[in-house]
C-alpha cells in the first residue's frame, strides 16, 4: 500500500496536486480506491468521492467543476463510463501503478494538518443541484476514533465495504478502517450472483432489493467464514 500510494502520489503531484488541492475519486469500492485515498492524503490534498455507475453524468461533471479538482482518479472498469471533462486530467490508477517507476517519496511536510480538508461530500442532487460539505481531518478523527463513534473497529476485526463511496456513512468503512487497521472485506454486488440481478440498476438509481441482497450476501459470507 505504501509503495503503490507513493507511485500514485508522484503522478498526482506531476499534474499539479498539492496541499489544499482536491482530487476527484470516481470509481467503485476496490483496492485502487484505497490507494487513491492514501495518495491524495500524502500530498495534503482532499478527495471528492463519486460512485461511478450510480451518479449520473451531470453530477460527476458538476462535482469536478465545483471542487476545482485538477485530476480525477478512476479505474479501468470505470473509465468508459465517465463523461468528458473540459479542464480535468483523468488518471487510471492501474495504468499509473503498472507504468510509473517510483522515483521519489512525497515529502512528509506535505502531510495534512487537523484543520486541513480531508474529504468533500456532495449531496445526491435529487432535490436540486448537489451541495458539497468540506470535512476536515480533525473533525473526522473526533468522530471516527473516539467512542462511541469508533464503532469498536480495531485490528483483528473485519469491516465490510458495502456502501456507495459518496455516501457520508462510508467514511466509517473507509477512513475508519484505514485509521485503525482492521481487515477489509469487499462485498461483491449481488447481481453477479443472482440471475434476477444480472443487469445493474439504471444509471443514477440503486434498487433497494440490490442493496439488501448485497448486505445479506456479505453477512452470510462472513458468518460462513467465522463458523466454517
PDB file of N, CA, C and O in Angstrom, residues 36 47 146 189 193-194 199:
ATOM      1  N   UNK A  36      -5.927   5.405  -3.945  1.00  0.00           N
ATOM      2  CA  UNK A  36      -6.198   6.789  -4.313  1.00  0.00           C
ATOM      3  C   UNK A  36      -6.390   7.687  -3.108  1.00  0.00           C
ATOM      4  O   UNK A  36      -5.897   8.825  -3.081  1.00  0.00           O
ATOM      5  N   UNK A  47     -10.079  14.624  -1.042  1.00  0.00           N
ATOM      6  CA  UNK A  47     -10.658  13.867  -2.150  1.00  0.00           C
ATOM      7  C   UNK A  47     -12.172  14.007  -2.159  1.00  0.00           C
ATOM      8  O   UNK A  47     -12.807  14.175  -1.113  1.00  0.00           O
ATOM      9  N   UNK A 146     -12.987   8.036  18.389  1.00  0.00           N
ATOM     10  CA  UNK A 146     -13.366   8.116  19.795  1.00  0.00           C
ATOM     11  C   UNK A 146     -14.718   7.448  19.988  1.00  0.00           C
ATOM     12  O   UNK A 146     -15.585   7.533  19.115  1.00  0.00           O
ATOM     13  N   UNK A 189     -21.155  -7.095  -5.605  1.00  0.00           N
ATOM     14  CA  UNK A 189     -22.570  -6.810  -5.837  1.00  0.00           C
ATOM     15  C   UNK A 189     -23.375  -8.063  -6.114  1.00  0.00           C
ATOM     16  O   UNK A 189     -22.944  -8.963  -6.817  1.00  0.00           O
ATOM     17  N   UNK A 193     -24.284 -12.668  -8.571  1.00  0.00           N
ATOM     18  CA  UNK A 193     -24.556 -13.989  -8.033  1.00  0.00           C
ATOM     19  C   UNK A 193     -25.962 -14.490  -8.349  1.00  0.00           C
ATOM     20  O   UNK A 193     -26.175 -15.689  -8.444  1.00  0.00           O
ATOM     21  N   UNK A 194     -26.907 -13.585  -8.479  1.00  0.00           N
ATOM     22  CA  UNK A 194     -28.293 -13.994  -8.622  1.00  0.00           C
ATOM     23  C   UNK A 194     -28.826 -13.640 -10.000  1.00  0.00           C
ATOM     24  O   UNK A 194     -28.671 -12.503 -10.452  1.00  0.00           O
ATOM     25  N   UNK A 199     -28.394  -7.702 -14.476  1.00  0.00           N
ATOM     26  CA  UNK A 199     -28.162  -6.364 -15.002  1.00  0.00           C
ATOM     27  C   UNK A 199     -28.094  -5.369 -13.854  1.00  0.00           C
ATOM     28  O   UNK A 199     -28.935  -5.411 -12.961  1.00  0.00           O
TER      29      UNK A 199
END
